[in-house]
PDB file of C-alpha atoms in Angstrom:
ATOM      1  CA  ASN A   1     146.420 184.225  68.060  1.00 93.00           C
ATOM      2  CA  SER A   2     146.238 180.576  68.153  1.00 96.00           C
ATOM      3  CA  GLU A   3     146.088 177.828  66.049  1.00 96.00           C
ATOM      4  CA  PHE A   4     142.615 177.354  66.772  1.00 96.00           C
ATOM      5  CA  HIS A   5     142.120 180.744  65.534  1.00 95.00           C
ATOM      6  CA  ARG A   6     144.266 180.338  62.268  1.00 95.00           C
ATOM      7  CA  ARG A   7     142.455 176.988  61.285  1.00 95.00           C
ATOM      8  CA  SER A   8     138.750 178.632  62.060  1.00 95.00           C
ATOM      9  CA  PHE A   9     139.876 181.803  59.696  1.00 94.00           C
ATOM     10  CA  PHE A  10     140.990 179.709  56.822  1.00 94.00           C
ATOM     11  CA  ASP A  11     138.260 177.033  57.007  1.00 93.00           C
ATOM     12  CA  ALA A  12     135.443 179.926  56.924  1.00 92.00           C
ATOM     13  CA  LEU A  13     137.357 182.020  54.365  1.00 92.00           C
ATOM     14  CA  PRO A  14     136.553 180.195  51.117  1.00 90.00           C
ATOM     15  CA  GLY A  15     132.678 180.545  51.712  1.00 89.00           C
ATOM     16  CA  PHE A  16     133.265 184.069  52.766  1.00 90.00           C
ATOM     17  CA  LEU A  17     134.695 184.833  49.794  1.00 90.00           C
ATOM     18  CA  ASN A  18     132.308 183.164  47.627  1.00 87.00           C
ATOM     19  CA  HIS A  19     129.691 185.758  48.681  1.00 86.00           C
ATOM     20  CA  PHE A  20     131.642 188.547  46.466  1.00 86.00           C
ATOM     21  CA  PRO A  21     130.445 188.903  43.035  1.00 84.00           C
ATOM     22  CA  GLU A  22     133.886 189.226  41.528  1.00 85.00           C
ATOM     23  CA  PHE A  23     137.597 189.726  42.729  1.00 79.00           C
ATOM     24  CA  ARG A  24     137.242 186.788  44.938  1.00 79.00           C
ATOM     25  CA  ASP A  25     141.086 185.784  44.845  1.00 84.00           C
ATOM     26  CA  ALA A  26     140.056 182.394  46.030  1.00 84.00           C
ATOM     27  CA  HIS A  27     143.485 180.935  44.462  1.00 85.00           C
ATOM     28  CA  THR A  28     145.378 183.038  47.049  1.00 88.00           C
ATOM     29  CA  VAL A  29     144.063 181.025  50.380  1.00 90.00           C
ATOM     30  CA  GLY A  30     146.163 178.293  49.861  1.00 91.00           C
ATOM     31  CA  ARG A  31     149.218 180.388  49.942  1.00 91.00           C
ATOM     32  CA  LEU A  32     148.201 182.688  52.530  1.00 91.00           C
ATOM     33  CA  LYS A  33     147.823 179.493  54.670  1.00 92.00           C
ATOM     34  CA  GLU A  34     151.408 178.113  53.971  1.00 92.00           C
ATOM     35  CA  ARG A  35     152.866 181.733  54.852  1.00 89.00           C
ATOM     36  CA  SER A  36     150.834 182.200  57.834  1.00 92.00           C
ATOM     37  CA  LEU A  37     151.873 181.451  61.675  1.00 92.00           C
ATOM     38  CA  VAL A  38     150.324 181.964  64.918  1.00 94.00           C
ATOM     39  CA  LEU A  39     151.497 184.808  67.347  1.00 94.00           C
ATOM     40  CA  PRO A  40     149.831 184.531  70.611  1.00 95.00           C
ATOM     41  CA  VAL A  41     148.659 187.508  72.601  1.00 95.00           C
ATOM     42  CA  GLY A  42     151.037 188.963  75.098  1.00 95.00           C
ATOM     43  CA  LEU A  43     150.117 189.564  78.793  1.00 95.00           C
ATOM     44  CA  ASP A  44     151.093 192.556  81.261  1.00 92.00           C
ATOM     45  CA  LEU A  45     152.423 189.896  83.802  1.00 92.00           C
ATOM     46  CA  ALA A  46     154.393 192.736  85.575  1.00 89.00           C
ATOM     47  CA  GLY A  47     151.289 194.379  86.237  1.00 87.00           C
ATOM     48  CA  LEU A  48     149.565 191.334  87.532  1.00 91.00           C
ATOM     49  CA  GLN A  49     152.765 190.797  89.853  1.00 86.00           C
ATOM     50  CA  SER A  50     152.180 194.111  91.499  1.00 80.00           C
ATOM     51  CA  ALA A  51     149.191 193.162  93.136  1.00 76.00           C
ATOM     52  CA  ALA A  52     149.676 191.879  96.526  1.00 64.00           C
ATOM     53  CA  PRO A  53     148.800 187.872  96.426  1.00 67.00           C
ATOM     54  CA  SER A  54     146.892 186.569  99.794  1.00 65.00           C
ATOM     55  CA  LYS A  55     144.883 183.554  99.191  1.00 69.00           C
ATOM     56  CA  GLN A  56     144.146 183.593 102.788  1.00 77.00           C
ATOM     57  CA  ARG A  57     140.381 182.975 102.629  1.00 85.00           C
ATOM     58  CA  GLU A  58     137.877 181.367 105.070  1.00 90.00           C
ATOM     59  CA  LEU A  59     136.111 180.127 102.101  1.00 96.00           C
ATOM     60  CA  PRO A  60     137.146 179.356  98.580  1.00 97.00           C
ATOM     61  CA  LEU A  61     136.379 181.900  95.949  1.00 98.00           C
ATOM     62  CA  ILE A  62     134.899 181.116  92.480  1.00 98.00           C
ATOM     63  CA  LEU A  63     135.819 183.445  89.845  1.00 98.00           C
ATOM     64  CA  TRP A  64     133.837 184.530  86.548  1.00 98.00           C
ATOM     65  CA  ASN A  65     135.873 186.914  84.778  1.00 97.00           C
ATOM     66  CA  GLN A  66     134.607 186.899  81.043  1.00 95.00           C
ATOM     67  CA  ARG A  67     132.273 189.243  79.169  1.00 94.00           C
ATOM     68  CA  TRP A  68     128.524 189.026  80.219  1.00 96.00           C
ATOM     69  CA  GLU A  69     127.572 187.928  76.676  1.00 95.00           C
ATOM     70  CA  TYR A  70     125.708 184.792  75.173  1.00 95.00           C
ATOM     71  CA  ASP A  71     128.627 183.462  73.617  1.00 95.00           C
ATOM     72  CA  LYS A  72     130.367 183.109  76.839  1.00 97.00           C
ATOM     73  CA  ASN A  73     127.480 180.760  77.853  1.00 97.00           C
ATOM     74  CA  PRO A  74     126.689 182.188  81.412  1.00 98.00           C
ATOM     75  CA  LYS A  75     123.555 179.929  81.753  1.00 97.00           C
ATOM     76  CA  VAL A  76     125.560 176.779  81.948  1.00 98.00           C
ATOM     77  CA  PHE A  77     127.994 178.414  84.495  1.00 98.00           C
ATOM     78  CA  PHE A  78     125.314 179.461  86.881  1.00 98.00           C
ATOM     79  CA  GLN A  79     123.743 176.315  86.584  1.00 98.00           C
ATOM     80  CA  ALA A  80     126.742 174.593  87.863  1.00 98.00           C
ATOM     81  CA  ILE A  81     127.150 177.401  90.871  1.00 98.00           C
ATOM     82  CA  LEU A  82     123.621 176.852  91.673  1.00 98.00           C
ATOM     83  CA  ALA A  83     123.857 173.103  91.958  1.00 98.00           C
ATOM     84  CA  LEU A  84     126.855 173.681  94.488  1.00 98.00           C
ATOM     85  CA  ALA A  85     124.867 175.973  96.503  1.00 98.00           C
ATOM     86  CA  ALA A  86     121.909 173.617  96.605  1.00 97.00           C
ATOM     87  CA  GLU A  87     124.057 171.071  98.281  1.00 97.00           C
ATOM     88  CA  GLY A  88     125.170 173.332 100.858  1.00 97.00           C
ATOM     89  CA  ILE A  89     128.803 173.292  99.577  1.00 97.00           C
ATOM     90  CA  PRO A  90     130.353 176.561 101.387  1.00 97.00           C
ATOM     91  CA  PHE A  91     131.919 179.137  98.814  1.00 98.00           C
ATOM     92  CA  GLU A  92     132.080 182.595  97.826  1.00 98.00           C
ATOM     93  CA  LEU A  93     131.457 184.048  94.178  1.00 98.00           C
ATOM     94  CA  ALA A  94     132.726 187.239  92.224  1.00 98.00           C
ATOM     95  CA  VAL A  95     131.298 187.708  88.772  1.00 98.00           C
ATOM     96  CA  CYS A  96     133.374 190.368  87.123  1.00 97.00           C
ATOM     97  CA  GLY A  97     133.399 191.374  83.488  1.00 93.00           C
ATOM     98  CA  GLU A  98     131.752 193.852  80.968  1.00 87.00           C
ATOM     99  CA  SER A  99     128.539 193.877  79.068  1.00 82.00           C
ATOM    100  CA  PHE A 100     128.312 196.158  75.811  1.00 81.00           C
ATOM    101  CA  GLN A 101     124.557 195.651  75.315  1.00 82.00           C
ATOM    102  CA  GLN A 102     121.441 194.126  77.391  1.00 89.00           C
ATOM    103  CA  PRO A 103     123.335 191.109  79.351  1.00 93.00           C
ATOM    104  CA  PRO A 104     121.530 187.806  79.538  1.00 95.00           C
ATOM    105  CA  GLU A 105     118.774 187.355  81.941  1.00 96.00           C
ATOM    106  CA  ILE A 106     120.572 184.710  83.594  1.00 97.00           C
ATOM    107  CA  PHE A 107     122.893 187.414  85.369  1.00 97.00           C
ATOM    108  CA  GLU A 108     120.143 189.007  87.169  1.00 95.00           C
ATOM    109  CA  LYS A 109     118.213 185.865  88.280  1.00 97.00           C
ATOM    110  CA  ALA A 110     121.470 184.413  89.510  1.00 98.00           C
ATOM    111  CA  ALA A 111     122.339 187.421  91.238  1.00 97.00           C
ATOM    112  CA  ARG A 112     119.303 186.933  93.453  1.00 97.00           C
ATOM    113  CA  ARG A 113     119.326 183.631  94.145  1.00 98.00           C
ATOM    114  CA  LEU A 114     123.084 183.437  94.908  1.00 98.00           C
ATOM    115  CA  ASN A 115     123.243 186.617  97.017  1.00 97.00           C
ATOM    116  CA  SER A 116     124.418 184.995  99.854  1.00 97.00           C
ATOM    117  CA  HIS A 117     127.341 183.826  98.270  1.00 98.00           C
ATOM    118  CA  VAL A 118     128.488 187.121  96.148  1.00 98.00           C
ATOM    119  CA  ILE A 119     131.398 189.135  97.273  1.00 97.00           C
ATOM    120  CA  HIS A 120     131.539 191.234  94.049  1.00 97.00           C
ATOM    121  CA  TRP A 121     129.200 191.301  91.099  1.00 97.00           C
ATOM    122  CA  GLY A 122     129.602 193.647  88.047  1.00 95.00           C
ATOM    123  CA  TYR A 123     132.633 195.480  86.378  1.00 94.00           C
ATOM    124  CA  ALA A 124     135.833 195.569  88.528  1.00 95.00           C
ATOM    125  CA  ARG A 125     138.282 198.365  88.491  1.00 94.00           C
ATOM    126  CA  GLN A 126     141.888 197.252  87.602  1.00 92.00           C
ATOM    127  CA  ASP A 127     143.068 197.047  91.352  1.00 92.00           C
ATOM    128  CA  LEU A 128     140.004 195.319  92.523  1.00 94.00           C
ATOM    129  CA  TYR A 129     140.145 192.977  89.521  1.00 95.00           C
ATOM    130  CA  GLN A 130     143.696 192.026  90.283  1.00 94.00           C
ATOM    131  CA  ARG A 131     143.045 191.266  93.915  1.00 93.00           C
ATOM    132  CA  LEU A 132     140.252 188.967  92.933  1.00 95.00           C
ATOM    133  CA  LEU A 133     142.424 187.122  90.488  1.00 96.00           C
ATOM    134  CA  TRP A 134     144.841 186.549  93.315  1.00 95.00           C
ATOM    135  CA  ASP A 135     142.533 185.666  95.890  1.00 95.00           C
ATOM    136  CA  ALA A 136     140.163 183.337  93.837  1.00 96.00           C
ATOM    137  CA  THR A 137     140.460 179.407  94.292  1.00 97.00           C
ATOM    138  CA  LEU A 138     139.033 178.766  90.561  1.00 98.00           C
ATOM    139  CA  THR A 139     137.976 180.512  87.583  1.00 98.00           C
ATOM    140  CA  VAL A 140     135.555 178.889  85.377  1.00 98.00           C
ATOM    141  CA  SER A 141     134.712 179.317  81.362  1.00 98.00           C
ATOM    142  CA  THR A 142     131.858 177.847  79.556  1.00 98.00           C
ATOM    143  CA  ALA A 143     132.483 179.825  76.670  1.00 98.00           C
ATOM    144  CA  LEU A 144     131.034 178.744  73.009  1.00 97.00           C
ATOM    145  CA  HIS A 145     133.480 181.229  71.378  1.00 95.00           C
ATOM    146  CA  GLU A 146     136.995 181.751  72.389  1.00 96.00           C
ATOM    147  CA  PHE A 147     140.146 182.393  69.944  1.00 96.00           C
ATOM    148  CA  PHE A 148     142.678 182.805  72.926  1.00 97.00           C
ATOM    149  CA  GLY A 149     141.798 183.186  76.339  1.00 97.00           C
ATOM    150  CA  ILE A 150     143.303 186.425  78.085  1.00 97.00           C
ATOM    151  CA  SER A 151     141.148 186.401  81.144  1.00 97.00           C
ATOM    152  CA  ILE A 152     141.815 182.583  81.675  1.00 98.00           C
ATOM    153  CA  LEU A 153     145.548 182.915  81.494  1.00 98.00           C
ATOM    154  CA  GLU A 154     145.639 186.147  83.648  1.00 97.00           C
ATOM    155  CA  ALA A 155     143.744 184.079  86.283  1.00 97.00           C
ATOM    156  CA  ALA A 156     146.016 181.276  85.981  1.00 98.00           C
ATOM    157  CA  PHE A 157     149.275 183.705  86.479  1.00 96.00           C
ATOM    158  CA  CYS A 158     147.583 184.545  89.796  1.00 96.00           C
ATOM    159  CA  GLN A 159     147.640 181.193  90.894  1.00 95.00           C
ATOM    160  CA  THR A 160     143.680 180.442  90.434  1.00 97.00           C
ATOM    161  CA  LEU A 161     143.027 177.060  88.683  1.00 98.00           C
ATOM    162  CA  PRO A 162     141.039 177.352  85.496  1.00 98.00           C
ATOM    163  CA  LEU A 163     138.084 174.793  84.860  1.00 98.00           C
ATOM    164  CA  VAL A 164     137.463 175.123  81.248  1.00 98.00           C
ATOM    165  CA  PRO A 165     135.971 173.500  78.291  1.00 98.00           C
ATOM    166  CA  ASN A 166     138.195 170.912  76.321  1.00 98.00           C
ATOM    167  CA  ARG A 167     137.556 172.600  72.858  1.00 97.00           C
ATOM    168  CA  LEU A 168     138.382 176.144  71.162  1.00 97.00           C
ATOM    169  CA  SER A 169     141.631 177.265  72.130  1.00 98.00           C
ATOM    170  CA  TYR A 170     141.715 175.859  75.872  1.00 98.00           C
ATOM    171  CA  PRO A 171     143.921 172.815  75.020  1.00 98.00           C
ATOM    172  CA  GLU A 172     146.504 174.758  73.055  1.00 97.00           C
ATOM    173  CA  ILE A 173     146.809 177.859  75.494  1.00 97.00           C
ATOM    174  CA  LEU A 174     147.159 175.432  78.520  1.00 98.00           C
ATOM    175  CA  PRO A 175     150.141 172.933  78.673  1.00 97.00           C
ATOM    176  CA  THR A 176     149.531 169.131  77.854  1.00 98.00           C
ATOM    177  CA  GLU A 177     150.329 168.041  81.433  1.00 98.00           C
ATOM    178  CA  PHE A 178     147.533 170.510  83.073  1.00 98.00           C
ATOM    179  CA  HIS A 179     144.774 169.162  80.802  1.00 98.00           C
ATOM    180  CA  GLU A 180     143.444 166.419  83.019  1.00 98.00           C
ATOM    181  CA  PRO A 181     142.605 169.143  85.919  1.00 98.00           C
ATOM    182  CA  CYS A 182     141.676 171.909  83.864  1.00 98.00           C
ATOM    183  CA  LEU A 183     139.668 170.514  81.157  1.00 98.00           C
ATOM    184  CA  TYR A 184     136.048 169.125  81.087  1.00 98.00           C
ATOM    185  CA  ASP A 185     134.504 167.460  78.198  1.00 98.00           C
ATOM    186  CA  ARG A 186     130.858 168.123  78.694  1.00 97.00           C
ATOM    187  CA  GLU A 187     128.950 170.813  80.294  1.00 96.00           C
ATOM    188  CA  ASP A 188     127.316 168.254  82.801  1.00 97.00           C
ATOM    189  CA  GLU A 189     130.532 167.340  84.217  1.00 97.00           C
ATOM    190  CA  LEU A 190     131.150 171.091  85.349  1.00 98.00           C
ATOM    191  CA  PRO A 191     129.239 170.659  88.810  1.00 97.00           C
ATOM    192  CA  ASP A 192     131.388 167.412  89.792  1.00 98.00           C
ATOM    193  CA  ARG A 193     134.322 168.947  88.777  1.00 98.00           C
ATOM    194  CA  LEU A 194     133.919 172.156  90.632  1.00 98.00           C
ATOM    195  CA  LYS A 195     133.010 169.738  94.015  1.00 98.00           C
ATOM    196  CA  GLN A 196     136.260 167.921  93.326  1.00 97.00           C
ATOM    197  CA  ALA A 197     138.486 170.903  93.150  1.00 98.00           C
ATOM    198  CA  LEU A 198     136.928 172.584  96.096  1.00 97.00           C
ATOM    199  CA  ALA A 199     137.119 169.055  98.104  1.00 97.00           C
ATOM    200  CA  ASP A 200     140.676 168.799  97.858  1.00 97.00           C
ATOM    201  CA  PRO A 201     142.208 172.343  98.307  1.00 95.00           C
ATOM    202  CA  ARG A 202     145.716 171.347  98.845  1.00 95.00           C
ATOM    203  CA  SER A 203     145.819 169.667  95.419  1.00 97.00           C
ATOM    204  CA  THR A 204     144.049 172.553  93.735  1.00 97.00           C
ATOM    205  CA  ARG A 205     146.418 175.095  95.224  1.00 96.00           C
ATOM    206  CA  LYS A 206     149.527 172.827  94.279  1.00 97.00           C
ATOM    207  CA  THR A 207     148.221 172.326  90.726  1.00 98.00           C
ATOM    208  CA  ALA A 208     147.380 176.302  90.595  1.00 97.00           C
ATOM    209  CA  ILE A 209     150.922 177.259  91.751  1.00 96.00           C
ATOM    210  CA  ALA A 210     152.579 175.044  89.116  1.00 98.00           C
ATOM    211  CA  LEU A 211     150.376 176.237  86.241  1.00 98.00           C
ATOM    212  CA  ALA A 212     150.924 179.793  87.238  1.00 97.00           C
ATOM    213  CA  ALA A 213     154.675 179.306  86.509  1.00 96.00           C
ATOM    214  CA  GLN A 214     153.889 178.334  82.722  1.00 97.00           C
ATOM    215  CA  VAL A 215     151.993 181.175  82.060  1.00 97.00           C
ATOM    216  CA  GLU A 216     155.167 183.218  81.775  1.00 95.00           C
ATOM    217  CA  THR A 217     155.383 182.137  78.227  1.00 95.00           C
ATOM    218  CA  TYR A 218     152.785 184.807  77.542  1.00 97.00           C
ATOM    219  CA  ASN A 219     154.782 187.700  78.851  1.00 96.00           C
ATOM    220  CA  TRP A 220     154.788 190.639  76.722  1.00 94.00           C
ATOM    221  CA  LYS A 221     158.543 190.798  77.711  1.00 93.00           C
ATOM    222  CA  LYS A 222     159.293 187.751  76.074  1.00 94.00           C
ATOM    223  CA  LEU A 223     156.832 187.915  72.954  1.00 95.00           C
ATOM    224  CA  ALA A 224     157.558 191.694  72.101  1.00 95.00           C
ATOM    225  CA  PRO A 225     160.862 191.012  70.661  1.00 95.00           C
ATOM    226  CA  GLU A 226     159.300 188.283  68.556  1.00 93.00           C
ATOM    227  CA  TYR A 227     156.476 190.605  67.092  1.00 94.00           C
ATOM    228  CA  ASP A 228     159.331 193.372  66.500  1.00 94.00           C
ATOM    229  CA  TRP A 229     161.471 190.753  64.467  1.00 93.00           C
ATOM    230  CA  LEU A 230     158.556 189.441  62.555  1.00 91.00           C
ATOM    231  CA  LEU A 231     157.246 192.829  61.546  1.00 90.00           C
ATOM    232  CA  GLU A 232     160.819 193.991  60.565  1.00 92.00           C
ATOM    233  CA  GLU A 233     160.886 190.871  58.175  1.00 89.00           C
ATOM    234  CA  LEU A 234     157.697 192.074  56.591  1.00 85.00           C
ATOM    235  CA  LYS A 235     159.021 195.545  56.014  1.00 86.00           C
ATOM    236  CA  ALA A 236     162.072 194.116  54.629  1.00 87.00           C
ATOM    237  CA  THR A 237     160.209 191.584  52.070  1.00 79.00           C
ATOM    238  CA  ASP A 238     159.011 194.275  49.454  1.00 61.00           C
ATOM    239  CA  GLY A 239     156.857 196.163  51.895  1.00 57.00           C
ATOM    240  CA  GLY A 240     154.866 193.149  52.818  1.00 49.00           C
ATOM    241  CA  ARG A 241     152.890 193.520  49.539  1.00 57.00           C
ATOM    242  CA  SER A 242     153.206 189.914  48.175  1.00 51.00           C
ATOM    243  CA  PRO A 243     150.316 187.779  48.712  1.00 46.00           C
TER     244      PRO A 243
END
């Protein structure tokens, strides 16, 4: 679903096949790579649009809308948020997302230390989640693993500015003209980048609105016909059985 995903798959495939004792078919990898293409994930933008946007908040709202898992690197996120709190910078915090096993300990520790800033903590029903997307000023990713970035694009469509690492799929899913305000290179940059965005709310809001218009690229209404056409092409090419 992204060029980063495609590249990661084909880079890992030879080593994966070498674990098999026979029928490795390694000779097909090059041909498969040549014939492969990227299809981004479609987003239900109509559903997000139905939530009433407000953005009328006394304090800026920072949103975490990732899974509560180690591969999303929550420790770095909370370190940055705690640094803001220690400096007395005013903000509110919403920590959404699901956990499918025991979440990292940092969530429990951060919940206690950031209690006075928190307006939501834990899984959010769809209606509440959509409201938070529209209300938030910033959404942040510190992920170590990301092949696409649905939650980041959902927030961006709702005029919430993303701050995300300059790696993984993020440089690909965000238009080049938004790389400077949205991408950070090092984890230790994140607290300052957050402070800068909060210190200039007018510029942050203007950038967020401009980016929101670009997310229309991922609308299912636009992508579904492309999926349909390609699937019909596969069916027409001897059942899609050729390697």
